[in-house]
Structures are given as C-alpha cells and as structure tokens.
CSV table of C-alpha atoms in Angstrom, one decimal:
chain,number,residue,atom,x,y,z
A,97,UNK,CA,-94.0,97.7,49.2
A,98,UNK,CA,-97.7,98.0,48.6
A,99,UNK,CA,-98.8,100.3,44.8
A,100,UNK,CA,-99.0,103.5,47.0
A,101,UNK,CA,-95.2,102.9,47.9
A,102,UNK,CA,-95.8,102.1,51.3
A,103,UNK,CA,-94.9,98.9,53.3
A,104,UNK,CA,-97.5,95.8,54.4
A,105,UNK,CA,-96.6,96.8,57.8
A,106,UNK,CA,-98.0,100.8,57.3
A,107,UNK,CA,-101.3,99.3,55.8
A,108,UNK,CA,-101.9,96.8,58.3
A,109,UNK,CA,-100.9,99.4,61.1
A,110,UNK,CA,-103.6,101.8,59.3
A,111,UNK,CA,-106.7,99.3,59.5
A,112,UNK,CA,-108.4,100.1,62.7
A,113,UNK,CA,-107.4,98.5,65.9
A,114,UNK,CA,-110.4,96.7,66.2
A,115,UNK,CA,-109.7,94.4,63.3
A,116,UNK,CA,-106.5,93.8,64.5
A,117,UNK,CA,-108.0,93.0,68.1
A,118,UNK,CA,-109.7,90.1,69.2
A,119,UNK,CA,-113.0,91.8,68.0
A,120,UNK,CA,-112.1,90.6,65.0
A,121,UNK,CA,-113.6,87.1,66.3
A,122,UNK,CA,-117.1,88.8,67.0
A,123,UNK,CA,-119.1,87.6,64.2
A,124,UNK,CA,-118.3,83.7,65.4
A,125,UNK,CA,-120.1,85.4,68.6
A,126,UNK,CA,-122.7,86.4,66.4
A,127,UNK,CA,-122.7,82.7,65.0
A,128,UNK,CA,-123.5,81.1,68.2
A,129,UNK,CA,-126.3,83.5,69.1
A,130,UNK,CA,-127.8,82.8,65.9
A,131,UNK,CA,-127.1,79.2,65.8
A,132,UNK,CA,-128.8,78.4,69.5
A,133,UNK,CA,-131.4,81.1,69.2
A,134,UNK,CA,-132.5,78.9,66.0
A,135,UNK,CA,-132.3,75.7,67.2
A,136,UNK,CA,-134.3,76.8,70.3
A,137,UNK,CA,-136.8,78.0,68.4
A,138,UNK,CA,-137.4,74.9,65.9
A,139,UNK,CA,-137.5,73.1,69.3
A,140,UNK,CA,-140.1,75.2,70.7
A,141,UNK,CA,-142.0,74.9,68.0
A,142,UNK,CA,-141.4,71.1,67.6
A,143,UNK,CA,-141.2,70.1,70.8
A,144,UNK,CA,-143.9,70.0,73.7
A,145,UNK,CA,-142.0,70.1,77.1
A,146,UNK,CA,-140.5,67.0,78.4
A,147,UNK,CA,-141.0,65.7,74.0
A,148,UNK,CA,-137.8,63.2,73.8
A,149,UNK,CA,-136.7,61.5,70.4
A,150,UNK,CA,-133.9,59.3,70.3
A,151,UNK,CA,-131.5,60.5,67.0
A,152,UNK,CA,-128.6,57.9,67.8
A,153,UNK,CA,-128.2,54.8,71.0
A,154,UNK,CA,-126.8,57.6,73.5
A,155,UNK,CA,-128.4,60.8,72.0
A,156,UNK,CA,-131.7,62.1,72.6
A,157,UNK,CA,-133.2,65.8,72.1
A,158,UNK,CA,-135.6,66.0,74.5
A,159,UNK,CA,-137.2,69.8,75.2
A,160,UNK,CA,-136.3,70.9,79.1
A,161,UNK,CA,-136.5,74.0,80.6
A,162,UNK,CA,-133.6,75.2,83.1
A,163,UNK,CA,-134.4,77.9,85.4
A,164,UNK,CA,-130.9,77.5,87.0
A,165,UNK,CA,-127.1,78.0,86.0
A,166,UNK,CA,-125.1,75.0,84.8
A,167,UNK,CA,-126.6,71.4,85.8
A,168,UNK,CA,-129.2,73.4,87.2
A,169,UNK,CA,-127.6,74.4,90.2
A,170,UNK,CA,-130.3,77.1,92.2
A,171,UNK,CA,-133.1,75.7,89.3
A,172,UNK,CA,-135.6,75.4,92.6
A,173,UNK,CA,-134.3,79.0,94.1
A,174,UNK,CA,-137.5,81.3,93.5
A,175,UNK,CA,-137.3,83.2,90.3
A,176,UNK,CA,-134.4,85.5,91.7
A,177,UNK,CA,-132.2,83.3,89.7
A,178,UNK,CA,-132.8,84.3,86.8
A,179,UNK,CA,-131.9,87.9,87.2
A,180,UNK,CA,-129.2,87.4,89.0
A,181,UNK,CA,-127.5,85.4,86.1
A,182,UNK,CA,-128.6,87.2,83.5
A,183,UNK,CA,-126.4,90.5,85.3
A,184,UNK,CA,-123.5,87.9,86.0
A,185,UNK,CA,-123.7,86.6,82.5
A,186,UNK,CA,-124.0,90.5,80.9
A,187,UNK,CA,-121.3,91.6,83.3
A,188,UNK,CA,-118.8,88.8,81.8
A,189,UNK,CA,-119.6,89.7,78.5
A,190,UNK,CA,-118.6,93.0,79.0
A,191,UNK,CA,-115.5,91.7,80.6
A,192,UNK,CA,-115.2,89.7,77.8
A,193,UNK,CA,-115.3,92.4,75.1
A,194,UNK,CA,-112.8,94.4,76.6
A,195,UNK,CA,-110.8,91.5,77.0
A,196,UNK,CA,-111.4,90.8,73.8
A,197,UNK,CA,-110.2,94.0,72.1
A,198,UNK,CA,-106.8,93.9,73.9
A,199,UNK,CA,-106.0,90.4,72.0
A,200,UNK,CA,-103.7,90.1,69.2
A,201,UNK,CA,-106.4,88.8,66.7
A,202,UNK,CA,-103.7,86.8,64.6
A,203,UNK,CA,-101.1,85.5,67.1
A,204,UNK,CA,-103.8,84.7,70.1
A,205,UNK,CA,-106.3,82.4,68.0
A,206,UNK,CA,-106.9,79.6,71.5
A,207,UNK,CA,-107.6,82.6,73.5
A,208,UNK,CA,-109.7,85.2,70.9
A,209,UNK,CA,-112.2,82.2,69.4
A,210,UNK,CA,-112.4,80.7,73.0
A,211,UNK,CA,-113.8,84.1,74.4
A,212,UNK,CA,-115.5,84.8,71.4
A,213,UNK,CA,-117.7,81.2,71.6
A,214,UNK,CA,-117.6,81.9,75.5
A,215,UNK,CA,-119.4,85.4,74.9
A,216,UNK,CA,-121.8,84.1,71.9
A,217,UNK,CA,-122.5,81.0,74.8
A,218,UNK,CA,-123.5,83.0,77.5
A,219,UNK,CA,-125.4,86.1,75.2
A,220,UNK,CA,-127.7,82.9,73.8
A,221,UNK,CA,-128.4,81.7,77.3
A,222,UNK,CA,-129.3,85.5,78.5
A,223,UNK,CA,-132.2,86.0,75.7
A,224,UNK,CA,-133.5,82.7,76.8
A,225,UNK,CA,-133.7,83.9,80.6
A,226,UNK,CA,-135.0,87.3,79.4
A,227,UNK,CA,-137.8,86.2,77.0
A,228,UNK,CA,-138.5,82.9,78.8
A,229,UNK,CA,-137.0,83.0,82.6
A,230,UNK,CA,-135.2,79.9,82.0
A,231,UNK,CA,-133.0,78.7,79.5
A,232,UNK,CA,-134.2,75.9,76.7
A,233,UNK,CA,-132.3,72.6,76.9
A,234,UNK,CA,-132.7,70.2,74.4
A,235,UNK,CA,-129.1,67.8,74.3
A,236,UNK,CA,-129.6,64.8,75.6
A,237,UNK,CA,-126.5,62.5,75.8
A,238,UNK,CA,-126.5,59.5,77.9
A,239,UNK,CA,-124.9,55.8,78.4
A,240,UNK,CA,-127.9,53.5,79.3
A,241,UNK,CA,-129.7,54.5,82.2
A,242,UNK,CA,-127.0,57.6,83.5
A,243,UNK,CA,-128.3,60.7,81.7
A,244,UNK,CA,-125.8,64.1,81.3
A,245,UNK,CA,-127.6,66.6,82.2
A,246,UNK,CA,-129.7,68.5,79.0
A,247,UNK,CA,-127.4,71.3,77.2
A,248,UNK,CA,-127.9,73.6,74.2
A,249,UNK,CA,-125.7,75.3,71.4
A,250,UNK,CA,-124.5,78.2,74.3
A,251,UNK,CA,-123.5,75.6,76.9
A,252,UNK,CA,-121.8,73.5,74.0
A,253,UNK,CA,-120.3,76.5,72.8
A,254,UNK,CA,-119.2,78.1,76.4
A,255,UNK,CA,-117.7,74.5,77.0
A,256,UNK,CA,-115.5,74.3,74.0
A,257,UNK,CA,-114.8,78.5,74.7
A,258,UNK,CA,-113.5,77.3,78.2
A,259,UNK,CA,-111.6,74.2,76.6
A,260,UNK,CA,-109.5,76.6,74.5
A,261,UNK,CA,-108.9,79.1,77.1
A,262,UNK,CA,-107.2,76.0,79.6
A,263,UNK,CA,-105.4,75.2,75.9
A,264,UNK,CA,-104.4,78.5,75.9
A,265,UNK,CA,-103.1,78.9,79.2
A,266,UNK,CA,-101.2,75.9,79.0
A,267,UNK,CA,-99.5,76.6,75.3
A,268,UNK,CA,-98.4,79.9,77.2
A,269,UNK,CA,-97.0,77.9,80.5
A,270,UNK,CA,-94.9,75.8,77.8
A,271,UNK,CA,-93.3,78.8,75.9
A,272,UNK,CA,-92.8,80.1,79.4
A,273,UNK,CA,-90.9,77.1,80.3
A,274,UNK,CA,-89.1,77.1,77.2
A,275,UNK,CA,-88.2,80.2,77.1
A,276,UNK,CA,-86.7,80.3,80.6
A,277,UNK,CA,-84.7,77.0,79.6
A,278,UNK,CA,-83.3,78.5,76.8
A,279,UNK,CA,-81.9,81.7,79.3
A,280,UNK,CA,-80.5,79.5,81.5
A,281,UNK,CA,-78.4,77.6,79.0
C-alpha cells in the first residue's frame, strides 16, 4: 500500500505507458548520438583525412570518410547512396520506435537497450550522411598487416544493439524449449 492507500501496482499502472515501454531506453539513444556526434567532431577538428595515430599495437584512429553502408559496400556508387540510406536508416528508426514502445521496459532489457543502441547507431550515422554525404570513420583495429575495416561510435554501437538482439532471440528460444519440456512432463 503506497500513503494515498493505494497499491504499487495502481501507481506503476498510473505512470504513463511510455515509461513503462521500451521508450524508457531512449535517452541511451540519445547517448550514442551524442557520444559519436562528439567524437566525430574532435576528429574533424584533429584529424586531416587519411591522419592515422597508433593509440595501442592493433589500434589506430585514423580519419576516413565512408560514402557507403557497412564495409563500404556501394562507397563507389554515385552519390545516390547516400540518400538512399539515410531513408532506409530513418525508416528503421521509425520501425524501431514503435517497436520500441510495445516493449516491456523492465522484463525485455536484451531486446529494449539493443534497439535503443541500434536506433542511437543508425540516427549518428544519418547526421553524418546529411551534413557531410558520408559517414566519418575513425576505428582502426588491425592484426599486422590485415586491417578491419574503419568504424565509429554508431557502427560500434549498432554492433553490440544487434549482438543483444541475437542474445535476445536466443534467451527467448530457451524459455520456449523449457517451457514446452515442462508441458510435456
């Protein structure tokens, strides 16, 4: 019983759904937008293009422009590119945010914060194409001579989004499986 004489369950019915949703993982959105739009800046203004300093034996920031999607796949297609993924990548995060408010907040963690660094990922990646018409790498990891291709804080953070969604999806196969063990016994 709460001091107005009602139950935990009436108040936490009576905050608005969207706090109870998987908006409630926005602001970590917000956090990744912030946290790559910053450290693209500092690199702009740090960094002339193709600039490279090694920070540890298989880590590098070098400044690189991608033009392209992921590994810079279509990089060398024209300029059309960079439209079309910044609709794709807009369309998704509206998919996203519906997605998004039909989550159990509490119960869902994997699948909310996964979408919510998935959203922040691809929203980061969008101003770059809009301001600059490509996207600002800067992550350089490599073993010797075999370089990965250069990433930012959106890629990173689309990456681990898209890790925690397969987490996700196979936490909920298990308690499937489980749970269909348990009704055959």
């Amino acid at each position: 019983m709460t001091a107005a004489g009602g139950t935990d369950a009436a108040v936490a019915g009576a905050r608005p759904a969207a706090l109870q949703s998987g908006w409630r993982w926005l602001p970590l959105a917000v956090a990744v937008v912030l946290v790559d739009q910053l450290s693209k800046g500092w690199i702009e203004r740090s960094f002339a293009l193709y600039d490279s300093v090694a920070v540890l034996p298989v880590l590098d920031i070098t400044r690189l422009h991608n033009a392209g999607a992921a590994f810079s796949f279509l990089a060398g297609a024209g300029g059309w590119q960079r439209w079309a993924f910044t609709v794709l990548a807009l369309v998704v995060s509206a998919a996203i945010l519906v997605w998004l408010r039909g989550i159990a907040a509490r119960s869902q963690v994997a699948l909310a914060s996964g979408l919510a660094l998935i959203l922040g990922g691809a929203l980061g990646n969008v101003l770059d194409r809009i301001e600059h018409g490509h996207v600002v790498d800067f992550i350089h990891v490599h073993w010797g001579r075999a370089y990965f291709p250069a990433f930012n804080i959106a890629d990173a953070a689309i990456t681990v989004g898209a890790g925690l969604l397969l987490l996700d999806a196979l936490l909920d196969w298990r308690r499937e499986r489980t749970s269909e063990r348990k009704g055959r016994h």
